PDB file of C-alpha atoms in Angstrom:
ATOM      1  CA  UNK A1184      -3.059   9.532 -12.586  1.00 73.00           C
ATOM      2  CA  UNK A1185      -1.712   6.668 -10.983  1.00 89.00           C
ATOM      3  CA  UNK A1186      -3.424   6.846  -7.910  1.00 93.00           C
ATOM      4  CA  UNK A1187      -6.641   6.697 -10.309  1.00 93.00           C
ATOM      5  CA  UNK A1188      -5.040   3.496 -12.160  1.00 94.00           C
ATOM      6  CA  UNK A1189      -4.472   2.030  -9.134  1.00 95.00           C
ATOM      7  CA  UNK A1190      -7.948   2.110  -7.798  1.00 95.00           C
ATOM      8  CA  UNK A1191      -9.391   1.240 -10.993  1.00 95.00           C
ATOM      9  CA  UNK A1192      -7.388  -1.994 -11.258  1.00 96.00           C
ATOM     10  CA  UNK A1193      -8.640  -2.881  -7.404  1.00 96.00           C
ATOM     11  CA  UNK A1194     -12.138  -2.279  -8.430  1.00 95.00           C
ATOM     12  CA  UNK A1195     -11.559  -4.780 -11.660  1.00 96.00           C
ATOM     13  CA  UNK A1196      -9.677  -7.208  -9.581  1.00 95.00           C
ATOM     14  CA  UNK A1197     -12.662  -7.642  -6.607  1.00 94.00           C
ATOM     15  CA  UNK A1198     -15.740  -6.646  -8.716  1.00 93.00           C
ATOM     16  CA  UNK A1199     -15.588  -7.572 -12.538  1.00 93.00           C
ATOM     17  CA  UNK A1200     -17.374 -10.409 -13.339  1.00 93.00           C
ATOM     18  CA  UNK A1201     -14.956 -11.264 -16.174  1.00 94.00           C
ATOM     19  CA  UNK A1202     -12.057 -13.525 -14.673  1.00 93.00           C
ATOM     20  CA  UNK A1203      -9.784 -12.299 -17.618  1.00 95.00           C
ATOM     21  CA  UNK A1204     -10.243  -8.582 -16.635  1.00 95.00           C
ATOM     22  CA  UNK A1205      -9.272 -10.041 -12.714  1.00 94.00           C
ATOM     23  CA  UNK A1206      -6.533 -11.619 -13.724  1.00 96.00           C
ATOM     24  CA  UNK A1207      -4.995  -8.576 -15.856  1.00 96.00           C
ATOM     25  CA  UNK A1208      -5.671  -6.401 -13.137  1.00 95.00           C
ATOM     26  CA  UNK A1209      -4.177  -8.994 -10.473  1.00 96.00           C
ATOM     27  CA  UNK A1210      -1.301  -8.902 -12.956  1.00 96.00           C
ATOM     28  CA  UNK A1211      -0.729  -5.070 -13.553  1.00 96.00           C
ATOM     29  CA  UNK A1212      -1.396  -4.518  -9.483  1.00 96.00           C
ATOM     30  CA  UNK A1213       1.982  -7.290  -8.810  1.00 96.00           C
ATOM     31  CA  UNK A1214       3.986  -5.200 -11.189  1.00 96.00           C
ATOM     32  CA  UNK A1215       2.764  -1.649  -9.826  1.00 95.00           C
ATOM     33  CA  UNK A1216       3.325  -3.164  -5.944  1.00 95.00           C
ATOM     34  CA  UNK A1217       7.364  -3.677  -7.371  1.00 94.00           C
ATOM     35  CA  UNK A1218       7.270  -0.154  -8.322  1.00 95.00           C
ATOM     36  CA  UNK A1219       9.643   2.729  -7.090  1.00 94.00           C
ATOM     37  CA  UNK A1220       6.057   4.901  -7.234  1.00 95.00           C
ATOM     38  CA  UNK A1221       3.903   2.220  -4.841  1.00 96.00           C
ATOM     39  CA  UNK A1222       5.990   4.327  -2.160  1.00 96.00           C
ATOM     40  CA  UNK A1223       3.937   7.134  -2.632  1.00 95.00           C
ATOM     41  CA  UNK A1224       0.527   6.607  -4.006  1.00 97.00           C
ATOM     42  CA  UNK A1225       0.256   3.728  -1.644  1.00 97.00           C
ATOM     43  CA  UNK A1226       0.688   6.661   0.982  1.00 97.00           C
ATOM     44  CA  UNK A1227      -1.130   9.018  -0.471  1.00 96.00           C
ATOM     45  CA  UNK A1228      -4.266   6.536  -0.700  1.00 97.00           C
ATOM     46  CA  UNK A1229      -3.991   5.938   2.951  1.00 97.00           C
ATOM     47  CA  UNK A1230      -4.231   9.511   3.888  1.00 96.00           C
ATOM     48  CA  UNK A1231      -7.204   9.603   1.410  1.00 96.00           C
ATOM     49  CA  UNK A1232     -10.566   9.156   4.129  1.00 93.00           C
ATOM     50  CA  UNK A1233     -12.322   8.703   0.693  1.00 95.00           C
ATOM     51  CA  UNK A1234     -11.005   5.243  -0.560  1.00 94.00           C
ATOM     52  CA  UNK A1235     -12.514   1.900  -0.104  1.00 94.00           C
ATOM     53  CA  UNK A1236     -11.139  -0.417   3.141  1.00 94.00           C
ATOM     54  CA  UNK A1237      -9.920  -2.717  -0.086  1.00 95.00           C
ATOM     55  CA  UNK A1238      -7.827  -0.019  -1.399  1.00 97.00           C
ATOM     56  CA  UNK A1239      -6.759   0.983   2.457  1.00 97.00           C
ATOM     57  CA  UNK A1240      -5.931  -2.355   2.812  1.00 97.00           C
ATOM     58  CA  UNK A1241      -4.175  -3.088  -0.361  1.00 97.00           C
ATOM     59  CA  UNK A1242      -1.714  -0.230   0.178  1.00 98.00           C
ATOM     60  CA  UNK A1243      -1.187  -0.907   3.869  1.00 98.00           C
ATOM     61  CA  UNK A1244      -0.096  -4.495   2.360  1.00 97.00           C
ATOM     62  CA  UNK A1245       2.356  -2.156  -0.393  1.00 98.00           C
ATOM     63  CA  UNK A1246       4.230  -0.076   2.520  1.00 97.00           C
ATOM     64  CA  UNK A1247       4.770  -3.330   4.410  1.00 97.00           C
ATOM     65  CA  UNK A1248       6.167  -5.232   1.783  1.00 97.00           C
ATOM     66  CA  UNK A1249       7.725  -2.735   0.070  1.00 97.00           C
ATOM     67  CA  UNK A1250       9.484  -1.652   3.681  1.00 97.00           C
ATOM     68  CA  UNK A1251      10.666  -5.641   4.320  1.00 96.00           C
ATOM     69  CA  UNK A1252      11.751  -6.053   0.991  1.00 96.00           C
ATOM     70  CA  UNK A1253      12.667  -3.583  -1.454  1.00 96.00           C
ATOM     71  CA  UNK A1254      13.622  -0.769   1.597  1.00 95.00           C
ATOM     72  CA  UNK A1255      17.173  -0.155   0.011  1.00 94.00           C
ATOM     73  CA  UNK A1256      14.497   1.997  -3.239  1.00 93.00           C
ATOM     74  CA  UNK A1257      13.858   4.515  -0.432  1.00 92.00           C
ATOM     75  CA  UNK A1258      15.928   7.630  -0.196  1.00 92.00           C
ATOM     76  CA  UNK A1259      17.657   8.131   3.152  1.00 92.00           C
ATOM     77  CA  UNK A1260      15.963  11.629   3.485  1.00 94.00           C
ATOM     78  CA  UNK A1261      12.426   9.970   3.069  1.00 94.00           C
ATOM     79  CA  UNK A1262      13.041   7.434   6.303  1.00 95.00           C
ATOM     80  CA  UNK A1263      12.241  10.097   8.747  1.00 95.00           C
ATOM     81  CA  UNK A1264       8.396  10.971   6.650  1.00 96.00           C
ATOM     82  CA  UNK A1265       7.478   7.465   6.193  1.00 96.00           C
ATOM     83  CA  UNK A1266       8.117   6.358   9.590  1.00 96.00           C
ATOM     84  CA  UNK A1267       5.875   9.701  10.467  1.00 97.00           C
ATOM     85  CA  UNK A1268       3.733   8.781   7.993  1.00 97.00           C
ATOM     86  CA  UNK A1269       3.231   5.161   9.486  1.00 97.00           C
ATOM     87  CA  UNK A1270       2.986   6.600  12.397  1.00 96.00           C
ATOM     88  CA  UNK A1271       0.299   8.923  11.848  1.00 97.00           C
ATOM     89  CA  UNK A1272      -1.676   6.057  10.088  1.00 97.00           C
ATOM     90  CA  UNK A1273      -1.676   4.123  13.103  1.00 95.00           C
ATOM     91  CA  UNK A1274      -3.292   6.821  14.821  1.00 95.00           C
ATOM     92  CA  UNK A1275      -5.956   7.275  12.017  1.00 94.00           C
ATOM     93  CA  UNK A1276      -6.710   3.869  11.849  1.00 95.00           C
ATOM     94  CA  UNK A1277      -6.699   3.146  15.464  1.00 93.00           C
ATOM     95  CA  UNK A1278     -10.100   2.764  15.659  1.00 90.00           C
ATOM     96  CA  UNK A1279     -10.344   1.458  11.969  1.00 86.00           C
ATOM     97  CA  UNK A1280     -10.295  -2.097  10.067  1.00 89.00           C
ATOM     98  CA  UNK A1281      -7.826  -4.346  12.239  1.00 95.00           C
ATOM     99  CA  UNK A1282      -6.416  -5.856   8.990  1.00 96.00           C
ATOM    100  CA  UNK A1283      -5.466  -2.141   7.922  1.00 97.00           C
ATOM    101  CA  UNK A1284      -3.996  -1.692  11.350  1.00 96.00           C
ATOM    102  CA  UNK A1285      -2.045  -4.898  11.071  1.00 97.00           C
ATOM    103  CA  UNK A1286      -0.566  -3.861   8.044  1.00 97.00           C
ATOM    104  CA  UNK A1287       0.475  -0.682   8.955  1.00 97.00           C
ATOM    105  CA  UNK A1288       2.154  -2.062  12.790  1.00 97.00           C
ATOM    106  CA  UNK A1289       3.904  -4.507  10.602  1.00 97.00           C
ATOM    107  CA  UNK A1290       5.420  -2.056   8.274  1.00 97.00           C
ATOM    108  CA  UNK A1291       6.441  -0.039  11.213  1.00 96.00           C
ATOM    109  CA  UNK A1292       8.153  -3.055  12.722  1.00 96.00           C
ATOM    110  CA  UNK A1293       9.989  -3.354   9.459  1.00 96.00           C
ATOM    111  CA  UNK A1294      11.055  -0.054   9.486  1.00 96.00           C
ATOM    112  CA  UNK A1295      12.207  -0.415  12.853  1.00 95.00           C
ATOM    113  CA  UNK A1296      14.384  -3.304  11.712  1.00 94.00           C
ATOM    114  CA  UNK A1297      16.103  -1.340   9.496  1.00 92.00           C
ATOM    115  CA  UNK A1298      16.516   2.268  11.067  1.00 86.00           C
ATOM    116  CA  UNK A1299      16.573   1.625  14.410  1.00 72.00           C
TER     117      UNK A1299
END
């Protein structure tokens, strides 16, 4: 469910016509980003080969920011699967969109920063 809200407020936000309907979907999507659940979905849509490179990149922005800033929400049991996680995404993306990549070497460097 709110891996399908999620990529139905991206789609609003980069292809409604109606600025209103981009705004309240720019809106929702800063709220959902400051979310304990962005951890996950953001993840999951990552390992999804289905979604969009908007989505891809969207949540490859989530884990970074959500790693540099709000890292104290994650559990210390879930360190060791996102930095796998990451990890894995790297190698998945390797050939993929460089501004995915980015995202995801950034978050890693975060990470790094904080569980050496």
């Amino acid at each position: 469910m709110a891996q399908t809200q999620l990529l139905a407020a991206l789609q609003a936000l980069y292809h409604h016509d109606d600025p209103k309907v981009k705004d309240e979907a720019d809106r929702w999507l800063e709220q959902w980003q400051q979310s304990v659940e962005a951890w996950s979905v953001a993840d999951a849509v990552l390992h999804d080969p289905t979604t969009s490179m908007e989505a891809q990149y969207f949540c490859a922005q989530t884990l970074r920011t959500k790693v540099q800033r709000d890292f104290e929400e994650l559990p210390p049991e879930a360190v060791d699967s996102l930095r796998e996680s990451l990890l894995q995404l790297l190698i998945r993306f390797s050939k993929g969109a460089p501004p995915v990549r980015t995202q995801l070497c950034l978050g890693l460097a975060a990470l790094a920063v904080h569980v050496p």
